[in-house]
PDB file of N, CA and C in Angstrom:
ATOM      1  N   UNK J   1     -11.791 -26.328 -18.442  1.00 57.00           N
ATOM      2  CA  UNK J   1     -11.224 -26.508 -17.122  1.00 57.00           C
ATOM      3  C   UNK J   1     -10.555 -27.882 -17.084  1.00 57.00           C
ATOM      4  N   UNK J   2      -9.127 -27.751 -16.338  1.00 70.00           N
ATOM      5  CA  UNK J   2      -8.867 -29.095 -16.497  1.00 70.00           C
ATOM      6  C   UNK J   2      -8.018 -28.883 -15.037  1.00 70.00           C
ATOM      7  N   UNK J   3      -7.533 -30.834 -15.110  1.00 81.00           N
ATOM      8  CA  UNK J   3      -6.544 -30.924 -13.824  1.00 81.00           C
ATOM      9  C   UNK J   3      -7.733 -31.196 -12.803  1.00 81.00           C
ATOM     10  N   UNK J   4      -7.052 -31.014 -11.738  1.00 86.00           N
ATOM     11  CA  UNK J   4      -7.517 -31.618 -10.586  1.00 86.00           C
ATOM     12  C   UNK J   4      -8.635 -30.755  -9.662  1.00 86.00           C
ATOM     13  N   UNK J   5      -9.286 -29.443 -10.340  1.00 84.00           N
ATOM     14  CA  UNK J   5      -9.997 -28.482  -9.763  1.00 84.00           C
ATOM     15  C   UNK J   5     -10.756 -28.872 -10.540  1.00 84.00           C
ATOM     16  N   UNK J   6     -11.101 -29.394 -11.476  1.00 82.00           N
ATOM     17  CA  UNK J   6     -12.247 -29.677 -12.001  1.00 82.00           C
ATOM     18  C   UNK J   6     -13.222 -30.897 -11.440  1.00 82.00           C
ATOM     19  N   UNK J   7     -12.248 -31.907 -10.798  1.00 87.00           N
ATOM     20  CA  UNK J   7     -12.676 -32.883 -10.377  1.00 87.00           C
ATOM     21  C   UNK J   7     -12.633 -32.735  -8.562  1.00 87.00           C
ATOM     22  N   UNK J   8     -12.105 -31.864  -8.449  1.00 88.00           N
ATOM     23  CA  UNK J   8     -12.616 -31.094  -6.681  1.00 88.00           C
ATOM     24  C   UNK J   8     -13.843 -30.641  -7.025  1.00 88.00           C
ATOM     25  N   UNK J   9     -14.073 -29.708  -7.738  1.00 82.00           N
ATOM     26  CA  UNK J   9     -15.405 -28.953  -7.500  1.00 82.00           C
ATOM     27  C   UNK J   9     -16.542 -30.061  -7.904  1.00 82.00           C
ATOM     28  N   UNK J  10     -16.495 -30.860  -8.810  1.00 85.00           N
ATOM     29  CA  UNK J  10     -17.439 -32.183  -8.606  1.00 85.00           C
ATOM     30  C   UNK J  10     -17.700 -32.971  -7.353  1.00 85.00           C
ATOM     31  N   UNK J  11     -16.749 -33.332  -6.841  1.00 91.00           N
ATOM     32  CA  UNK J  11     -16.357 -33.813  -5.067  1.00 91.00           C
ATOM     33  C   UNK J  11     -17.326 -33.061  -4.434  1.00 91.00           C
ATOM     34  N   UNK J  12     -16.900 -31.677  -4.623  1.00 89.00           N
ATOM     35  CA  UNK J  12     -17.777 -30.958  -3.434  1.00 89.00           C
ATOM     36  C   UNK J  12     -18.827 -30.473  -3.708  1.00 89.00           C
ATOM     37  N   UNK J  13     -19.336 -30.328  -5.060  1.00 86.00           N
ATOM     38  CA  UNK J  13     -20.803 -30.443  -5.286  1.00 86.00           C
ATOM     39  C   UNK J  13     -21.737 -31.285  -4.639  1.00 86.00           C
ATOM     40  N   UNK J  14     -20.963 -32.736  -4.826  1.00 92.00           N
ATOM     41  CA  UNK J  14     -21.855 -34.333  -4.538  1.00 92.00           C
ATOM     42  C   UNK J  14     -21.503 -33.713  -2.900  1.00 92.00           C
ATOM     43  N   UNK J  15     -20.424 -33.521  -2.234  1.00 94.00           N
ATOM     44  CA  UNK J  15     -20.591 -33.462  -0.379  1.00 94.00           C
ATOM     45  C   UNK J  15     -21.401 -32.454  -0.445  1.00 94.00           C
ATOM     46  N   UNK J  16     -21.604 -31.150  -0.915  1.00 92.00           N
ATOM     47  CA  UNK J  16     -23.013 -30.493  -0.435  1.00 92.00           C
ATOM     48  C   UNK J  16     -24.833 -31.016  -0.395  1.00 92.00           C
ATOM     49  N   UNK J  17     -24.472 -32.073  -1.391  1.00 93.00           N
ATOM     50  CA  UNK J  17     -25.906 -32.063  -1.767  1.00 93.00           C
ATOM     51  C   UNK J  17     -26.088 -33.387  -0.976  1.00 93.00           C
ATOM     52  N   UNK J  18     -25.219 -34.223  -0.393  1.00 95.00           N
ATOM     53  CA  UNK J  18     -25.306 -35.088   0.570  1.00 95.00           C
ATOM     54  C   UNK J  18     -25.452 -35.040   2.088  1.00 95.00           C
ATOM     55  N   UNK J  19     -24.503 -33.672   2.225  1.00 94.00           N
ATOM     56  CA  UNK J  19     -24.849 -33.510   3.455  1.00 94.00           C
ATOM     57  C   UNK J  19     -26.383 -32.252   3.477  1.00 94.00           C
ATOM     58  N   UNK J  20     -26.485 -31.568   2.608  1.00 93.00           N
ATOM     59  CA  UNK J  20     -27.726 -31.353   2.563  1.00 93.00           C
ATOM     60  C   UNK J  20     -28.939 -32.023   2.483  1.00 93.00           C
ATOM     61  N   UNK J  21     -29.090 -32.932   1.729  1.00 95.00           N
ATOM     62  CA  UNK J  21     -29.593 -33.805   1.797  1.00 95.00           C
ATOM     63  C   UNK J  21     -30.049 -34.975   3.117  1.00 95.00           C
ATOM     64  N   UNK J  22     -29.164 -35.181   3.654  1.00 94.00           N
ATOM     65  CA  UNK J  22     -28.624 -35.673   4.970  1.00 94.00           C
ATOM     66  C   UNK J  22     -29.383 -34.876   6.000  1.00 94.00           C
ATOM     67  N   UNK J  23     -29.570 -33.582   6.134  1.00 94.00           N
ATOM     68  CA  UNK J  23     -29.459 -32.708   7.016  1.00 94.00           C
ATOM     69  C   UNK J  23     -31.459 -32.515   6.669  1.00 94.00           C
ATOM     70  N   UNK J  24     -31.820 -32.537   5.522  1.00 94.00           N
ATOM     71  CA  UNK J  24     -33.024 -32.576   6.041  1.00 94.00           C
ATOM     72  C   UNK J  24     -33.741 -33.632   5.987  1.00 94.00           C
ATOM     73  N   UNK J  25     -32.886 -35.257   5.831  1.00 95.00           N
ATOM     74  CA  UNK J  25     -33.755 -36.303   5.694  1.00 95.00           C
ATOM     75  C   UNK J  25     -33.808 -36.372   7.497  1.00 95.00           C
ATOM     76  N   UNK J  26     -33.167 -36.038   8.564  1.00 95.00           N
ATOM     77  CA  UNK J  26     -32.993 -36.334   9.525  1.00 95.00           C
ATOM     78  C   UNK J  26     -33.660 -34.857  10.620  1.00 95.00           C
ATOM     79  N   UNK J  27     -33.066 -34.266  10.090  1.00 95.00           N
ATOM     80  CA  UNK J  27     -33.591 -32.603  11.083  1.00 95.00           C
ATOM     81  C   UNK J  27     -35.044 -32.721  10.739  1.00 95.00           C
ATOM     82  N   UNK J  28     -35.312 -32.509   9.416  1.00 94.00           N
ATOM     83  CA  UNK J  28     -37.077 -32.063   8.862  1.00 94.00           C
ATOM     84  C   UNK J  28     -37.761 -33.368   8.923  1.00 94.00           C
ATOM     85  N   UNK J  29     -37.925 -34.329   8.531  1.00 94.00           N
ATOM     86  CA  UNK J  29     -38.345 -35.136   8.319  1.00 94.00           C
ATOM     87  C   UNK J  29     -38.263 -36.476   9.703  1.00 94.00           C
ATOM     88  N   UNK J  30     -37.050 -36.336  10.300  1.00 94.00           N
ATOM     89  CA  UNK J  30     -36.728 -37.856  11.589  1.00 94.00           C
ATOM     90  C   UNK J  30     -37.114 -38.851  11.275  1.00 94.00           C
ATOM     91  N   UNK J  31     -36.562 -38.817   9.920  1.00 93.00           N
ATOM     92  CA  UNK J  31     -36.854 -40.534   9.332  1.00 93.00           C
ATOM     93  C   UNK J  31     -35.998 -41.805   9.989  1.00 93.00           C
ATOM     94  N   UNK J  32     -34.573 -41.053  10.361  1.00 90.00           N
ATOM     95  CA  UNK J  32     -33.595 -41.753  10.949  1.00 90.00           C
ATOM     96  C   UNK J  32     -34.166 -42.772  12.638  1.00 90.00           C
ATOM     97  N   UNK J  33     -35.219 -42.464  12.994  1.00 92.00           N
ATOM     98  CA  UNK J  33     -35.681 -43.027  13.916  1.00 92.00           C
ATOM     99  C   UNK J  33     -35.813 -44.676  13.665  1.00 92.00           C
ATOM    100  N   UNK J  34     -35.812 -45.241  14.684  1.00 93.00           N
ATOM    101  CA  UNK J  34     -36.328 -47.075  14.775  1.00 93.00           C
ATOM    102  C   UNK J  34     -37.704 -46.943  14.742  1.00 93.00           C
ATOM    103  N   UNK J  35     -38.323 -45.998  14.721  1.00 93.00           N
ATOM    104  CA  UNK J  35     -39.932 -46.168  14.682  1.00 93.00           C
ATOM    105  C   UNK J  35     -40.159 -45.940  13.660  1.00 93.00           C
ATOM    106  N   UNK J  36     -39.530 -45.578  12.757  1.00 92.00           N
ATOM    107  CA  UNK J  36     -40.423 -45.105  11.126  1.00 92.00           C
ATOM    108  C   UNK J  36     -40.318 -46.353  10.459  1.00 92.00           C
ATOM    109  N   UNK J  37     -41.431 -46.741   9.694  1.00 94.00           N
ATOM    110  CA  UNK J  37     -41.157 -47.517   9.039  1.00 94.00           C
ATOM    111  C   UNK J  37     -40.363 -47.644   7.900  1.00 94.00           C
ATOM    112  N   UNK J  38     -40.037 -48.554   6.738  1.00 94.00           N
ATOM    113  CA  UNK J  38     -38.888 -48.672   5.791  1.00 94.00           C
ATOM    114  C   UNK J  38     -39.755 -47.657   4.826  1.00 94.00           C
ATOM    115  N   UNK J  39     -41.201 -48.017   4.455  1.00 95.00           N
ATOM    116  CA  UNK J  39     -41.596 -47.383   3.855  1.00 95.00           C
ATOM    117  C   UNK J  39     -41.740 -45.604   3.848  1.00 95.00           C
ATOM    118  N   UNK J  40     -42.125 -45.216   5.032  1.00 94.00           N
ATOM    119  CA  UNK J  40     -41.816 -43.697   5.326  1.00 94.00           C
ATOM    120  C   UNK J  40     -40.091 -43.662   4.924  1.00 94.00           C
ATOM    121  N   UNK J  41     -39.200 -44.397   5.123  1.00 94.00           N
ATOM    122  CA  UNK J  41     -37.897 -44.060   5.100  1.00 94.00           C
ATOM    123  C   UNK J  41     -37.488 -43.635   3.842  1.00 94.00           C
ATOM    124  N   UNK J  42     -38.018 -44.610   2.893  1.00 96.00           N
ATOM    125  CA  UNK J  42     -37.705 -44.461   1.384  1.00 96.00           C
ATOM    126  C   UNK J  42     -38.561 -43.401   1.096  1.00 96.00           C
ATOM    127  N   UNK J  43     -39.456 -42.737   1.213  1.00 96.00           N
ATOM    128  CA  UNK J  43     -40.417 -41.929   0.677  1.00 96.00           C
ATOM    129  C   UNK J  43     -39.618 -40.501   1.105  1.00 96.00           C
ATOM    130  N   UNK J  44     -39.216 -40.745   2.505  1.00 95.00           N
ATOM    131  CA  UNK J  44     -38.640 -39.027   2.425  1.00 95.00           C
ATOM    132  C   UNK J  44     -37.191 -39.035   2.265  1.00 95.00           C
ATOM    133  N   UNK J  45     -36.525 -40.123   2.134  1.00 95.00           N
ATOM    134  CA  UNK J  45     -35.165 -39.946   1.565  1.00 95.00           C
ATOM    135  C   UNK J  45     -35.488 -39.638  -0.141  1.00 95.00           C
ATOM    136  N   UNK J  46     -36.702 -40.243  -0.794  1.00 96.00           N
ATOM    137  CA  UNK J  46     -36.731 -39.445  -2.201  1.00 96.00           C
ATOM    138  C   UNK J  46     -36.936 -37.870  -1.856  1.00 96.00           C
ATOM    139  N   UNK J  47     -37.644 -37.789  -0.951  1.00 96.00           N
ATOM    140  CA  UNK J  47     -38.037 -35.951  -0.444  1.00 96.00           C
ATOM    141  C   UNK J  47     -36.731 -35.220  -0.336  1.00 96.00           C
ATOM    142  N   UNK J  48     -36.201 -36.158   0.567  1.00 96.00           N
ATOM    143  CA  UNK J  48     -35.161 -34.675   1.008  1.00 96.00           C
ATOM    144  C   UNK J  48     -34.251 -34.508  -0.517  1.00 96.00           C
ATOM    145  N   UNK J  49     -34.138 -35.914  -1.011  1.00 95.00           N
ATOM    146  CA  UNK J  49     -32.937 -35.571  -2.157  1.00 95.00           C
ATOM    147  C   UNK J  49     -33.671 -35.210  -3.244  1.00 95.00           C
ATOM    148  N   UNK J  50     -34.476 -34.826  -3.235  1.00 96.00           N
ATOM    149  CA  UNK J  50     -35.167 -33.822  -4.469  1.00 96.00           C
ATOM    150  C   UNK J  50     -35.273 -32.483  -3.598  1.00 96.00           C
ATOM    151  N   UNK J  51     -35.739 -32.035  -2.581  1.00 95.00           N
ATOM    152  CA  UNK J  51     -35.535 -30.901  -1.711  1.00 95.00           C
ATOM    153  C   UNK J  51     -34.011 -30.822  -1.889  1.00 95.00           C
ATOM    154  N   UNK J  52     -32.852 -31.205  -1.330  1.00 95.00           N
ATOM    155  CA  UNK J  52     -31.719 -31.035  -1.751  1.00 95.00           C
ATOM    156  C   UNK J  52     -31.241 -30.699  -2.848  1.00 95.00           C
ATOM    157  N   UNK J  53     -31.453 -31.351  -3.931  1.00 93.00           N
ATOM    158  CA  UNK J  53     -31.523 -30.811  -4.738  1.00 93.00           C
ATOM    159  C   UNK J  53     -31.833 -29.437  -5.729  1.00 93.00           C
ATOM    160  N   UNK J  54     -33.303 -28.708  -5.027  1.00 92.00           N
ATOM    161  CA  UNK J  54     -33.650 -27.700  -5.392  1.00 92.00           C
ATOM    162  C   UNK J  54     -32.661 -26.957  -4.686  1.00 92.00           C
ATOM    163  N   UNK J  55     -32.695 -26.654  -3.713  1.00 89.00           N
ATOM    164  CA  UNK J  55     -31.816 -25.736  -2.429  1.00 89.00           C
ATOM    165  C   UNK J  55     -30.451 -25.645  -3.121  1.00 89.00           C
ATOM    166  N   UNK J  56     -29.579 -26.869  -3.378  1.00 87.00           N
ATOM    167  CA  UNK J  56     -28.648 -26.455  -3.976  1.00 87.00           C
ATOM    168  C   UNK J  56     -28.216 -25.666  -5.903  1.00 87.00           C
ATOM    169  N   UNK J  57     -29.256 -26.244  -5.888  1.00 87.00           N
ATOM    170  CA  UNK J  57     -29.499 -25.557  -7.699  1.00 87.00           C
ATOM    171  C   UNK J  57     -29.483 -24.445  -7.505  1.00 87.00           C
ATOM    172  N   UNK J  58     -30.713 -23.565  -6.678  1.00 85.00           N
ATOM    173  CA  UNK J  58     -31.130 -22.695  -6.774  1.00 85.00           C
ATOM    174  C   UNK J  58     -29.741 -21.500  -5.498  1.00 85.00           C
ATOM    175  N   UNK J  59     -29.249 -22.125  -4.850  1.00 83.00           N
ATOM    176  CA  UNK J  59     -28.016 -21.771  -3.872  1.00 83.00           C
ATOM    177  C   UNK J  59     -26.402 -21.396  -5.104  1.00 83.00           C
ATOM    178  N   UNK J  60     -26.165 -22.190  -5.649  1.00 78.00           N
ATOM    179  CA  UNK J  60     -25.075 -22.657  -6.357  1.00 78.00           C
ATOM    180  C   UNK J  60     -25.329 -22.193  -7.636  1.00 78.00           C
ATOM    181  N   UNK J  61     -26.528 -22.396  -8.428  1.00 76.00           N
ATOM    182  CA  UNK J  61     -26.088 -22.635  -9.867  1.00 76.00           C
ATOM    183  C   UNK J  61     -25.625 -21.142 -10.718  1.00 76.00           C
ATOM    184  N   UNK J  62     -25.909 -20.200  -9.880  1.00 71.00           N
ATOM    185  CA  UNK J  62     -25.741 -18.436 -10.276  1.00 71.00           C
ATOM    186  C   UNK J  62     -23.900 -18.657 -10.586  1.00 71.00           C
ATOM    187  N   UNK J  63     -23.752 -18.917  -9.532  1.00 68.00           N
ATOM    188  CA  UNK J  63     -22.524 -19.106  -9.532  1.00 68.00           C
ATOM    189  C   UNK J  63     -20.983 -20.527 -10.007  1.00 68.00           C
ATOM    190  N   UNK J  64     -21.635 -21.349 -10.638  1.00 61.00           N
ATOM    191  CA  UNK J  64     -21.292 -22.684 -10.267  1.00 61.00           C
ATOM    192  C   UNK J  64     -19.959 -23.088  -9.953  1.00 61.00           C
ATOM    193  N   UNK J  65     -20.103 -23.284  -8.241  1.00 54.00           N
ATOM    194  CA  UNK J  65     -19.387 -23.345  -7.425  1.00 54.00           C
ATOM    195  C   UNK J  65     -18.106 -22.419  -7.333  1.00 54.00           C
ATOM    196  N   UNK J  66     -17.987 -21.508  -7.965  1.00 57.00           N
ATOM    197  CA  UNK J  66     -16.724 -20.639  -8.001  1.00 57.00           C
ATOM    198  C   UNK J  66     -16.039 -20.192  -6.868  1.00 57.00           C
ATOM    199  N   UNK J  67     -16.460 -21.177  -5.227  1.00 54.00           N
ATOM    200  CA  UNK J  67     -15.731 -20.620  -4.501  1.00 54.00           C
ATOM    201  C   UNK J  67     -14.194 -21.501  -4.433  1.00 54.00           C
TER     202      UNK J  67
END
């Protein structure tokens, strides 16, 4: 694969797994609050981006990214 679709579908790999990622460090978890401490913060931002991670492996990798 070459050219510039090769380096889109990388792009939008990393924006899924960020905003996935994103989406359950804040929805599941409400780490994003002023009350959590730094320490809870770092602990479930490793969570969600290993949760993110699975979700999209297991979402994507059948297919990798072929839309």
């Amino acid at each position: 694969m070459t050219g510039i679709t090769f380096y889109l579908q990388i792009l939008f790999a990393l924006l899924i797994f960020w905003a996935t990622s994103t989406a359950i460090y804040m929805g599941v978890f409400h780490a994003h609050r002023a009350q959590v401490g730094l320490g809870r913060k770092h602990l479930c931002l490793a969570a969600s981006s290993l949760l993110s991670l699975i979700v999209c492996f297991l979402m994507y990798s059948w297919s990798y990214l072929s839309w």
